[in-house]
PDB file of C-alpha atoms and ligand atoms in Angstrom:
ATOM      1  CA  UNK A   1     -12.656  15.382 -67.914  1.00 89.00           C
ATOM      2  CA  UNK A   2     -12.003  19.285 -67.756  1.00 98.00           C
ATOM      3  CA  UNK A   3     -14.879  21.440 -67.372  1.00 98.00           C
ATOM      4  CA  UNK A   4     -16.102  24.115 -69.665  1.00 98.00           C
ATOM      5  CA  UNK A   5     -17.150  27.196 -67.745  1.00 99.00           C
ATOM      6  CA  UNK A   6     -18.068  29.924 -70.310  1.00 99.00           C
ATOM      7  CA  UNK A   7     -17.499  33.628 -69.088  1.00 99.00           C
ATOM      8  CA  UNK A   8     -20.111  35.758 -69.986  1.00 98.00           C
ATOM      9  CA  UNK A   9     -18.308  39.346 -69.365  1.00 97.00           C
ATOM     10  CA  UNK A  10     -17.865  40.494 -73.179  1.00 97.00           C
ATOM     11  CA  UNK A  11     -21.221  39.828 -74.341  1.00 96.00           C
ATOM     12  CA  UNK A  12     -22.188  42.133 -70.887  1.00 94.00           C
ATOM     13  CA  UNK A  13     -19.550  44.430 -72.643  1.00 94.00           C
ATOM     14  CA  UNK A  14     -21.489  44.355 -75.511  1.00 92.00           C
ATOM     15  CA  UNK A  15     -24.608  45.014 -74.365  1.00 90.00           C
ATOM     16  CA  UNK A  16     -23.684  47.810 -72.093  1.00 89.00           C
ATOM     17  CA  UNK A  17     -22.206  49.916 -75.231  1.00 88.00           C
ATOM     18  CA  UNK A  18     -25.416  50.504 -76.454  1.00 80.00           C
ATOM     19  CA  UNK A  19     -27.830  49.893 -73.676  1.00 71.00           C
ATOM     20  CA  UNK A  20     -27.828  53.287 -72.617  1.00 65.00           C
ATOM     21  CA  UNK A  21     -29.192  55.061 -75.590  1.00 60.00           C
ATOM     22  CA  UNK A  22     -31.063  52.020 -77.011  1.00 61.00           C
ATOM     23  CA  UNK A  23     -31.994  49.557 -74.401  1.00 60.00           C
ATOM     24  CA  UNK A  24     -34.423  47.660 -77.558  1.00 65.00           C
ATOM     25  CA  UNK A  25     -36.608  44.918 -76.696  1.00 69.00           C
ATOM     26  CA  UNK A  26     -33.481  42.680 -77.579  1.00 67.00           C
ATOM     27  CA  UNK A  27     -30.674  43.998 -75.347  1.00 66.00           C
ATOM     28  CA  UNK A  28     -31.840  43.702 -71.809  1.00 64.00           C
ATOM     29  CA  UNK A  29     -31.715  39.844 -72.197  1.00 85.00           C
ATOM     30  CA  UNK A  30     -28.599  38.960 -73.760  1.00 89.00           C
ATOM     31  CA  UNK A  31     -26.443  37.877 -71.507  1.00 95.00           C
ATOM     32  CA  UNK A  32     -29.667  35.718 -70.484  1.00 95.00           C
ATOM     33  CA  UNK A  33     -29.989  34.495 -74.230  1.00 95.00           C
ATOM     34  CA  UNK A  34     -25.967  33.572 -74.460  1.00 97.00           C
ATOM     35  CA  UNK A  35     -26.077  31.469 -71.166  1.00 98.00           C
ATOM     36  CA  UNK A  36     -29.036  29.328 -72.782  1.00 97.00           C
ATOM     37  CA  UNK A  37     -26.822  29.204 -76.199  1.00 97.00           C
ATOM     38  CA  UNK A  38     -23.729  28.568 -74.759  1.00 98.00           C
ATOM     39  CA  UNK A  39     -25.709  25.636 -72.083  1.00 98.00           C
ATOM     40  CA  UNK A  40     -27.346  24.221 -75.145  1.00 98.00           C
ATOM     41  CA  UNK A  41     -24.106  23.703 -76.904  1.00 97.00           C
ATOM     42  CA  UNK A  42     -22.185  21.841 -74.151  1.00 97.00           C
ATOM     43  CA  UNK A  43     -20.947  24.416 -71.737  1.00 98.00           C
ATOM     44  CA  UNK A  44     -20.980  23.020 -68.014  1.00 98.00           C
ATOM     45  CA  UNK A  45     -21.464  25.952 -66.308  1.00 98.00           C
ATOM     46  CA  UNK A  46     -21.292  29.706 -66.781  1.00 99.00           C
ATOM     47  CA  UNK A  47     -18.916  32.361 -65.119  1.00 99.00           C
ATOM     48  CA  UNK A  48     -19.346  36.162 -64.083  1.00 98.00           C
ATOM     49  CA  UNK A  49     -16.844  38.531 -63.021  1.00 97.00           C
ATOM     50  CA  UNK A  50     -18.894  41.860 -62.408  1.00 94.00           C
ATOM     51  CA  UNK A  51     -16.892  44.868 -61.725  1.00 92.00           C
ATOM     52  CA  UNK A  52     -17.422  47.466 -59.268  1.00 87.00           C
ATOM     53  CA  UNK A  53     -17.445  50.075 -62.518  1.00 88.00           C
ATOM     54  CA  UNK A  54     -20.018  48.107 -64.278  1.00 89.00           C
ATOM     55  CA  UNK A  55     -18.224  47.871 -67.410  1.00 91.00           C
ATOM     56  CA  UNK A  56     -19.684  44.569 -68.567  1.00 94.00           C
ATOM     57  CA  UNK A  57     -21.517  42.146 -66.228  1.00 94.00           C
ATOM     58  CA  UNK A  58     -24.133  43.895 -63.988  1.00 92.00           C
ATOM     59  CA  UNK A  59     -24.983  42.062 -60.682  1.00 91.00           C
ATOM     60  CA  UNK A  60     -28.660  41.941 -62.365  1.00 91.00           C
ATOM     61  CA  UNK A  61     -27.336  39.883 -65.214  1.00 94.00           C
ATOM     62  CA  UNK A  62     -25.765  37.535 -61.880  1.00 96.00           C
ATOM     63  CA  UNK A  63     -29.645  37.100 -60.562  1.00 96.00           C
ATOM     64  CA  UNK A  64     -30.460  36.135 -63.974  1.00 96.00           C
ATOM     65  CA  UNK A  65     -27.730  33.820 -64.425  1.00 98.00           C
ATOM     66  CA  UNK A  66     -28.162  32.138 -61.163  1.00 98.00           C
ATOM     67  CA  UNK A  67     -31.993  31.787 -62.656  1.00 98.00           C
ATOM     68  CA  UNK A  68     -30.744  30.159 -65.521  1.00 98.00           C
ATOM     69  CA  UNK A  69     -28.013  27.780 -63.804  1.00 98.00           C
ATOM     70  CA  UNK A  70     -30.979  26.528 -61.518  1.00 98.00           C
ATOM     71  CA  UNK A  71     -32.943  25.550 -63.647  1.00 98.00           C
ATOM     72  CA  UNK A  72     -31.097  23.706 -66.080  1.00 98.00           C
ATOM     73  CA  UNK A  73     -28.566  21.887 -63.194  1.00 98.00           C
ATOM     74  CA  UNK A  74     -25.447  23.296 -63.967  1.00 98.00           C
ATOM     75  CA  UNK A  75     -22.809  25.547 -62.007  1.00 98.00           C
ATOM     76  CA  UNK A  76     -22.805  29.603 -61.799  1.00 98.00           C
ATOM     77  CA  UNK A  77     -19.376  30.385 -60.992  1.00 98.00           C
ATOM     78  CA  UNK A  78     -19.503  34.325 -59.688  1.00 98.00           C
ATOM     79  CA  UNK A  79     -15.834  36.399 -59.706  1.00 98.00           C
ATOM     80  CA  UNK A  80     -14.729  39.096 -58.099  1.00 96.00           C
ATOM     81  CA  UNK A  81     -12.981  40.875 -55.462  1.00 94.00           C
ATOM     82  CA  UNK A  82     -14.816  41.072 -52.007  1.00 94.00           C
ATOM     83  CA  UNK A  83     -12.770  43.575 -50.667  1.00 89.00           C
ATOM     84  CA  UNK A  84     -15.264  46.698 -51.368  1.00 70.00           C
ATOM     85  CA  UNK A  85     -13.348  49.886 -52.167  1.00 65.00           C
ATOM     86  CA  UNK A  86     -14.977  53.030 -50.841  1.00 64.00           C
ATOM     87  CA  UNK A  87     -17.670  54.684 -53.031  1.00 59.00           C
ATOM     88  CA  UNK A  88     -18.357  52.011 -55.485  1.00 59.00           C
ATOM     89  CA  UNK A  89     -21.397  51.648 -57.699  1.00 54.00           C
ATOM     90  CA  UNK A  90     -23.006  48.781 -56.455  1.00 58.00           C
ATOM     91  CA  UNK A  91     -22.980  46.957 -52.884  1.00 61.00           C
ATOM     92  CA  UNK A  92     -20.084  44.974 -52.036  1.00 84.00           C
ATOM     93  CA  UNK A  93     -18.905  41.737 -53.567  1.00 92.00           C
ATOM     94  CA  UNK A  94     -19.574  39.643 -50.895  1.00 94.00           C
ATOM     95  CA  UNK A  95     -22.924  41.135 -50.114  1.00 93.00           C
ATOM     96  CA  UNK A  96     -23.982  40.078 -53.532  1.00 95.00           C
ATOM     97  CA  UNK A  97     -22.099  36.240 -53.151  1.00 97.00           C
ATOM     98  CA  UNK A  98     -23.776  35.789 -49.931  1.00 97.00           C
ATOM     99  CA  UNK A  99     -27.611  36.616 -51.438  1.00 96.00           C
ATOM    100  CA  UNK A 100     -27.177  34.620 -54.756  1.00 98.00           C
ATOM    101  CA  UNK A 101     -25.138  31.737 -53.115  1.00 98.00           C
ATOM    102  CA  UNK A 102     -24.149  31.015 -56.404  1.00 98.00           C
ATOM    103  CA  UNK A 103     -22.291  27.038 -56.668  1.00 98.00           C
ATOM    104  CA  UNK A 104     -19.005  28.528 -56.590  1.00 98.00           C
ATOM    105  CA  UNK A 105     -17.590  31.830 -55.515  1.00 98.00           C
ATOM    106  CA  UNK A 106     -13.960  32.679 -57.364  1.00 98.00           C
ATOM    107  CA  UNK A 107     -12.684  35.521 -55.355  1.00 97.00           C
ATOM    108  CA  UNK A 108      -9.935  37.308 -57.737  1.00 96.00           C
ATOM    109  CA  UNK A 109      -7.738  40.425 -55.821  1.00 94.00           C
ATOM    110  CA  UNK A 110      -8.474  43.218 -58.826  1.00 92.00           C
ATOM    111  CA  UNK A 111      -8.140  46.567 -57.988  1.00 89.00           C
ATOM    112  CA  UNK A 112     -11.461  48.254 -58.971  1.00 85.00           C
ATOM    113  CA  UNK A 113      -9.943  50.182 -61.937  1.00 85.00           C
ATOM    114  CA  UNK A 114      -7.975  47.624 -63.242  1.00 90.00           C
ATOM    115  CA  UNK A 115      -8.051  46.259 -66.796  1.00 94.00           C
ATOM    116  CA  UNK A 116      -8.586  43.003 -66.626  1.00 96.00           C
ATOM    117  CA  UNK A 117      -7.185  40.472 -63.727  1.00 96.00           C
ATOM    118  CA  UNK A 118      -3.758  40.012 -64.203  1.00 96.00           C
ATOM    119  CA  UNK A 119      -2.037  38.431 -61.166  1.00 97.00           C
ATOM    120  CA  UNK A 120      -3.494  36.008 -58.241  1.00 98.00           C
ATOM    121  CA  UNK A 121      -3.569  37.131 -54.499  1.00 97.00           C
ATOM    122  CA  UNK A 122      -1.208  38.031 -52.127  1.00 96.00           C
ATOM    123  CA  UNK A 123      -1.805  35.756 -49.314  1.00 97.00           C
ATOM    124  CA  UNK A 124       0.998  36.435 -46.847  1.00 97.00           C
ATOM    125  CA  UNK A 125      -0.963  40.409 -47.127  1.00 95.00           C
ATOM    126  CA  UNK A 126      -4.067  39.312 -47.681  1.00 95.00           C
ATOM    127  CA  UNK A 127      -5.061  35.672 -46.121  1.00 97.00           C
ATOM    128  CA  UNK A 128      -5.801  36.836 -42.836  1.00 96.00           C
ATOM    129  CA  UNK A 129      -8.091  39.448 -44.070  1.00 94.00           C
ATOM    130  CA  UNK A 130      -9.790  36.971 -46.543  1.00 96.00           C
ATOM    131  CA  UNK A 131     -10.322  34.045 -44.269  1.00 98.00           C
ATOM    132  CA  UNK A 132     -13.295  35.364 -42.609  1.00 97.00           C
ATOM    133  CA  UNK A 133     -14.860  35.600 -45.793  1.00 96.00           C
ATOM    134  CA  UNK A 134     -14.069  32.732 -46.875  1.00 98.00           C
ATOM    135  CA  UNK A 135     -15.715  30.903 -43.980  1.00 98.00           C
ATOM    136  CA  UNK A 136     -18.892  32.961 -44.452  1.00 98.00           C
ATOM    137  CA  UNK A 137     -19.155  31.679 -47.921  1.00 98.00           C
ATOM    138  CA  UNK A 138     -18.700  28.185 -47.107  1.00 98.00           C
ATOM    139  CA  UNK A 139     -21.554  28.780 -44.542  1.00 98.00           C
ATOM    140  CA  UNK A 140     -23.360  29.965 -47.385  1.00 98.00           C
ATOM    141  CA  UNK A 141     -23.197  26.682 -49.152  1.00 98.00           C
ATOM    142  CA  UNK A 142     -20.745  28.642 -51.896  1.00 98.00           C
ATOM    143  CA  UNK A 143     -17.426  26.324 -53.099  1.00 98.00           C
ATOM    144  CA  UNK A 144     -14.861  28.667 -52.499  1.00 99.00           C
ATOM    145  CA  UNK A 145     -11.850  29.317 -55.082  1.00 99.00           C
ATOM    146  CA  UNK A 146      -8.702  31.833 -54.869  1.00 98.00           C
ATOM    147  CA  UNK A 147      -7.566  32.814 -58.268  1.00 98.00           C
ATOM    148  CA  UNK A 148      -3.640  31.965 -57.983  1.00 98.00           C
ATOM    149  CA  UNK A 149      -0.091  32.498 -59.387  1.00 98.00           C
ATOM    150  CA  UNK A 150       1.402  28.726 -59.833  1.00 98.00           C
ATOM    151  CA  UNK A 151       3.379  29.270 -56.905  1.00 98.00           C
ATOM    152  CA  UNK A 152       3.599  26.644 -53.862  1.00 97.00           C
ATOM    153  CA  UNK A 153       3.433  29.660 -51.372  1.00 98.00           C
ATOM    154  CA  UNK A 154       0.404  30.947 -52.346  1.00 98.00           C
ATOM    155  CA  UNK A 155      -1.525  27.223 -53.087  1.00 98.00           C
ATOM    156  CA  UNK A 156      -0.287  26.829 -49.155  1.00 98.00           C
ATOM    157  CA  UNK A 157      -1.772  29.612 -47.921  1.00 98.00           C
ATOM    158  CA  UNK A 158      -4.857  29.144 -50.114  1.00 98.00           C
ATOM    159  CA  UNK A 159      -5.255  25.832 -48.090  1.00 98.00           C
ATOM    160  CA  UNK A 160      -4.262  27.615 -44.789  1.00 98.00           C
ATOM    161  CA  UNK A 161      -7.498  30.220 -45.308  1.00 98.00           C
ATOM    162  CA  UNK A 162     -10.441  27.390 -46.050  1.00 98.00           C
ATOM    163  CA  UNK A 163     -10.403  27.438 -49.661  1.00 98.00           C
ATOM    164  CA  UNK A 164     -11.932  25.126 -51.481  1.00 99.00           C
ATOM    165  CA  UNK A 165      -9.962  25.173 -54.564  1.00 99.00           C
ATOM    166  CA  UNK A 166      -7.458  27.298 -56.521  1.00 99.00           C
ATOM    167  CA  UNK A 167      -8.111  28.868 -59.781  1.00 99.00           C
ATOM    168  CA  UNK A 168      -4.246  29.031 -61.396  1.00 99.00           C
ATOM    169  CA  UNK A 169      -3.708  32.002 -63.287  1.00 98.00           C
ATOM    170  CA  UNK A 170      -2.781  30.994 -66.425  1.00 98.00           C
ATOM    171  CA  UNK A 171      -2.196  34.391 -68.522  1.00 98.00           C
ATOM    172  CA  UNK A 172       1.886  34.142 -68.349  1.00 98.00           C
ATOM    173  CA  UNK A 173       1.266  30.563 -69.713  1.00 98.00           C
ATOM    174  CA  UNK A 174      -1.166  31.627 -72.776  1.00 98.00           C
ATOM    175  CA  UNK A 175       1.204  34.148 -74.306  1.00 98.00           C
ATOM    176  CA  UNK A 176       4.140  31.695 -73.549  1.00 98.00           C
ATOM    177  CA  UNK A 177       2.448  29.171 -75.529  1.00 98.00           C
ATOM    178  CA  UNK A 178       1.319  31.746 -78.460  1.00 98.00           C
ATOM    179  CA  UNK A 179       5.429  32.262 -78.391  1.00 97.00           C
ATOM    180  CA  UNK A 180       5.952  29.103 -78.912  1.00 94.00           C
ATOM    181  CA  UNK A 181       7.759  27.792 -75.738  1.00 95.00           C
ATOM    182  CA  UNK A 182       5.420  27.058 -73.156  1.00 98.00           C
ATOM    183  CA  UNK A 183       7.363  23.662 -71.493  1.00 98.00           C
ATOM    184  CA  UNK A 184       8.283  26.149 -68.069  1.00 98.00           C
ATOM    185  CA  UNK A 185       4.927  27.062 -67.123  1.00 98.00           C
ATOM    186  CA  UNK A 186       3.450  23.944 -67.786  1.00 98.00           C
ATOM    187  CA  UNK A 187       6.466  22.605 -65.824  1.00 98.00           C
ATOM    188  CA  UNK A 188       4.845  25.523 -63.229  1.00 98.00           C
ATOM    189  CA  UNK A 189       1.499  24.489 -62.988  1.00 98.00           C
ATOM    190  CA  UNK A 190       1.751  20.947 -63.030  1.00 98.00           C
ATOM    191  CA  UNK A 191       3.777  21.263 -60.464  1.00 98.00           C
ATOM    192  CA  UNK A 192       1.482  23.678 -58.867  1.00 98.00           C
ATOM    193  CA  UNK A 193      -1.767  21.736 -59.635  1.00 98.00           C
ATOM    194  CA  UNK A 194       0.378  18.484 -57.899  1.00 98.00           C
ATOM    195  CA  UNK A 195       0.935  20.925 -54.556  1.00 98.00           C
ATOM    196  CA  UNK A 196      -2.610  21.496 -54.797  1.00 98.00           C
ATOM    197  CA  UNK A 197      -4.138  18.259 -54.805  1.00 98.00           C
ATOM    198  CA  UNK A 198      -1.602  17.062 -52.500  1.00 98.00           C
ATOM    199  CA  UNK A 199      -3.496  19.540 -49.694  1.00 98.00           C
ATOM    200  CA  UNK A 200      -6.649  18.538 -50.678  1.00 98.00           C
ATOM    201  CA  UNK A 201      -7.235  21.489 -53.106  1.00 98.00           C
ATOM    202  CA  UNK A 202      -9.343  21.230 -56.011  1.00 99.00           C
ATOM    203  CA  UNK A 203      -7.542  22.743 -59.083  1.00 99.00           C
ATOM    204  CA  UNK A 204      -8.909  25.115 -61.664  1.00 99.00           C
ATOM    205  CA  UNK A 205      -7.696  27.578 -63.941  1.00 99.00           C
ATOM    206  CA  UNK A 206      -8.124  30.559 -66.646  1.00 98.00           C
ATOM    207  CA  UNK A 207      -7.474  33.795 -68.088  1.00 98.00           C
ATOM    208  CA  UNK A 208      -6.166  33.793 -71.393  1.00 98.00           C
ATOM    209  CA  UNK A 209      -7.322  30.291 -72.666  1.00 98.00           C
ATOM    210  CA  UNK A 210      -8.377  29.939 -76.335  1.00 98.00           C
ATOM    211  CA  UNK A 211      -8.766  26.985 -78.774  1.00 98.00           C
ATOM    212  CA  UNK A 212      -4.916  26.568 -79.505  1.00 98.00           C
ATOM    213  CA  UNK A 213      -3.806  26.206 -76.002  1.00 98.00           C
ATOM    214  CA  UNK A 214      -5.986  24.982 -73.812  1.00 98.00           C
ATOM    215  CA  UNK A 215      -5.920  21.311 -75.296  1.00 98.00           C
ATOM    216  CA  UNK A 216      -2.100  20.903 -74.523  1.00 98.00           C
ATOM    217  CA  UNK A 217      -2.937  22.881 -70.891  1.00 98.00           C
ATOM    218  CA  UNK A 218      -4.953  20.591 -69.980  1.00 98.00           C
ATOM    219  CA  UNK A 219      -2.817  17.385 -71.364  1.00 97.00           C
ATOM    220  CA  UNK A 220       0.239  18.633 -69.382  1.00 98.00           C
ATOM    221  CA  UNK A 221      -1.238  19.919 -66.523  1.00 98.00           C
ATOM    222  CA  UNK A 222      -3.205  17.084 -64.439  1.00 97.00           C
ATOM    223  CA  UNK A 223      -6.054  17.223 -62.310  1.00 98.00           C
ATOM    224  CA  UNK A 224      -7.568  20.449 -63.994  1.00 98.00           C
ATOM    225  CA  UNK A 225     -11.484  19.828 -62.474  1.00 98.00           C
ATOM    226  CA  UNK A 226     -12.696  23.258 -64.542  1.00 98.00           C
ATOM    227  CA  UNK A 227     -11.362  25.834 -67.229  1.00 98.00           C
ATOM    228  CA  UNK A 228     -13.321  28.992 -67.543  1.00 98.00           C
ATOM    229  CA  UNK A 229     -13.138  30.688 -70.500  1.00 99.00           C
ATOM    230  CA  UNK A 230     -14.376  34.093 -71.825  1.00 98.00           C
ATOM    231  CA  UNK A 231     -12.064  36.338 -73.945  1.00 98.00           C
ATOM    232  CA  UNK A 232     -11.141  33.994 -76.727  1.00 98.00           C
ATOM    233  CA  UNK A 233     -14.712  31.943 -76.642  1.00 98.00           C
ATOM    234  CA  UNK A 234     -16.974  35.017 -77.336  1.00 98.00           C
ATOM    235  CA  UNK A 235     -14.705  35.992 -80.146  1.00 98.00           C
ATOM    236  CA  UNK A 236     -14.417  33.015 -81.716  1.00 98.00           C
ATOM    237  CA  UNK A 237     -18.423  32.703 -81.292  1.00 98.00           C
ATOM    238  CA  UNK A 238     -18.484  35.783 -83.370  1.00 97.00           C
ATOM    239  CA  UNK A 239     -17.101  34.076 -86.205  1.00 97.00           C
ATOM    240  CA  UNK A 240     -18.200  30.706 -85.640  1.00 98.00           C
ATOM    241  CA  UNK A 241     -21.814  30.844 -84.311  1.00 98.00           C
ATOM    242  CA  UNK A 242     -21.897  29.810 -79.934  1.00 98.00           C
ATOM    243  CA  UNK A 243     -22.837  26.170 -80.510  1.00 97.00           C
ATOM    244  CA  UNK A 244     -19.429  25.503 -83.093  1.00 98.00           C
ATOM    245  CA  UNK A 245     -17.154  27.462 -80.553  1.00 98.00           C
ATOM    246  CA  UNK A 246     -18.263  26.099 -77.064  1.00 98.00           C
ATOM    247  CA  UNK A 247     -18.453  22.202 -79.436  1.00 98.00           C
ATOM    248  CA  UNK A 248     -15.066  23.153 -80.187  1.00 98.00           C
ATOM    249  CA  UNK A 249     -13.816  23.808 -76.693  1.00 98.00           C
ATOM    250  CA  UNK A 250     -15.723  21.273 -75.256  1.00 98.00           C
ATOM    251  CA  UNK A 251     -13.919  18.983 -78.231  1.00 97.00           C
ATOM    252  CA  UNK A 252     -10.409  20.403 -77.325  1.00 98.00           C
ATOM    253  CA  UNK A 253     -11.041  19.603 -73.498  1.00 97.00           C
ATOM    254  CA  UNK A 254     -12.056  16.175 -74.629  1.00 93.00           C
ATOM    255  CA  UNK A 255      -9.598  15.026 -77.230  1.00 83.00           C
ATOM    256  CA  UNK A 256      -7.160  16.001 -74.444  1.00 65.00           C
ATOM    257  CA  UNK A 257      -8.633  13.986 -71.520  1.00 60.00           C
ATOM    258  CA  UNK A 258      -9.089  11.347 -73.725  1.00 63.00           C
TER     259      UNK A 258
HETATM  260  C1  LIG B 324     -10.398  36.103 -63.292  1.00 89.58           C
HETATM  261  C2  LIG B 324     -10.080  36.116 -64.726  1.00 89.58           C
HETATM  262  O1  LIG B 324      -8.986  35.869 -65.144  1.00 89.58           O
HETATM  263  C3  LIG B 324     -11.118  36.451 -65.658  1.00 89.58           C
HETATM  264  O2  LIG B 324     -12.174  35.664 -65.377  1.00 89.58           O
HETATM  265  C4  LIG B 324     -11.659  37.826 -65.533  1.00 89.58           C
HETATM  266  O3  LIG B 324     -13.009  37.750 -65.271  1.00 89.58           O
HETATM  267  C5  LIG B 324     -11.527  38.560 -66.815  1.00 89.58           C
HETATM  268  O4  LIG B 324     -12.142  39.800 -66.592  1.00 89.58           O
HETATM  269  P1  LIG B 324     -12.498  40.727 -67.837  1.00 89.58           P
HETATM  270  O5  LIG B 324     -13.484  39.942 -68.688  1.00 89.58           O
HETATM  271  O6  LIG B 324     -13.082  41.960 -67.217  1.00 89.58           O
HETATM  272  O7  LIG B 324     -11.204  40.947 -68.577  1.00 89.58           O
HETATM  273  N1  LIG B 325     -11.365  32.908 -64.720  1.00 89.58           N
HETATM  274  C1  LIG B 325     -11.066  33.109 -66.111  1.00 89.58           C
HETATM  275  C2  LIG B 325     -12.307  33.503 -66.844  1.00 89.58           C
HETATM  276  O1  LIG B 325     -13.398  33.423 -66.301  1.00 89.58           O
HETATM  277  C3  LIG B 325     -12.235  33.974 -68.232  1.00 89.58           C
HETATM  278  O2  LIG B 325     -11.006  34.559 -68.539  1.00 89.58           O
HETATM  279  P1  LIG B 325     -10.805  34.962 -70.084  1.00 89.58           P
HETATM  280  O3  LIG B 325     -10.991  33.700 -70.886  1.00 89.58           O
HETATM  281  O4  LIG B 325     -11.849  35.988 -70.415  1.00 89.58           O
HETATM  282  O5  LIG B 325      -9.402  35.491 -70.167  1.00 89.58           O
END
């Protein structure tokens, strides 16, 4: 069965709008208090991407999370980029990966002012550069993951670097599928996730993923070990309280491995 990783960023997001002027007795711990919700409903893990602007997750809330994954067994899955750009707020990426050794270590190629992560490495640029890291992190004990287009190339040179596994990218798939006509990149990343496996690559994927597309991801794409999920989870959440959403997705996942 897929995996339920639930990404923690927004409720970070949340937090950090008002945790300037009124950090409260409530706010320092939410992020804390969601991973024990979300872990309590069904959730297999938990997932942070923080960003060298601190715009949501804070490494701090990464300490606490690997607290929290400890002691209740399950994964932390830690995101980022661990090539540090000059003069950013917090030490580097990898600095942080190698002191939390968190269970796996999905390293994403965002430029440190970008939106949101939108695209998976360049490996014929960047694969020399990133191998070396790569190998310290497995030292580290840390699963290693490259976030990925669904593109042979790149799941080769993934495999060529040490990686572990591949997260694919599946953004260009979620609005294809909200358009109605999804069949090519499902055609895409099974055929990816089959390239994968083939080199001995686990396969997992996100970005995008929400309650009316992951089911038939999952169903059409085989071999999918983890999905992790964020975005579309928290929001939901809102409406429907954490333990109905992350039931839900855990039910979607499910009903589709079934
Ligand atoms: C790597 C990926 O696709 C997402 O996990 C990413 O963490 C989303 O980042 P934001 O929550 O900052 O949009
Ligand atoms: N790796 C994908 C992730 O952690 C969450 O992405 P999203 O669901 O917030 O788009």
């Amino acid at each position: 069965m897929t995996l339920l990783s639930v990404n923690l960023n927004k409720v970070a997001l949340m937090r950090n709008a008002r945790a300037g002027t009124h950090p409260g007795p409530l706010a320092r711990p939410r992020v804390e208090r969601a991973a024990e919700a979300v872990l309590d409903a069904g959730a297999s893990g938990l997932t942070l991407h923080p960003r060298p602007d601190r715009r949501h997750a804070l490494p701090e809330d990464a300490y606490a999370l690997a607290r929290i994954a400890h002691a209740r067994g399950v994964e932390l899955n830690l995101e980022g980029n661990p090539f540090s750009a000059p003069g950013e707020s917090y030490p580097g990426f990898e600095s942080l990966l190698l002191d939390i050794g968190p269970d796996q270590a999905t390293l994403v190629p965002d430029a440190s002012d970008q939106r949101t992560s939108d695209h998976g490495w360049d490996l014929a640029r960047d694969g020399d550069r990133l191998a070396p890291i790569v190998r310290r992190l497995k030292e580290r004990g840390c699963r290693v993951s490259l976030f990925v287009d669904p593109v042979g190339d790149s799941i080769r040179r993934a495999a060529d670097v040490g990686a572990d596994r591949v997260e694919l990218y599946t953004g260009p798939y979620a609005w294809a599928a909200a358009s109605g006509d999804a069949r090519e990149e499902l055609d895409r990343h099974a055929a990816a996730s089959e390239t994968a496996r083939g080199l001995g690559l686990g396969v997992n994927a996100g970005h995008d993923l929400d309650l009316t597309n992951v089911g038939m991801y999952v169903q059409s794409v085989p071999g999918v070990l983890e999905v992790s999920i964020g975005q579309a989870l928290v929001s939901d959440a809102l409406e429907m309280g954490w333990a109905r959403a992350v039931s839900a997705y855990v039910d979607a996942l499910t009903g589709a491995s079934a």
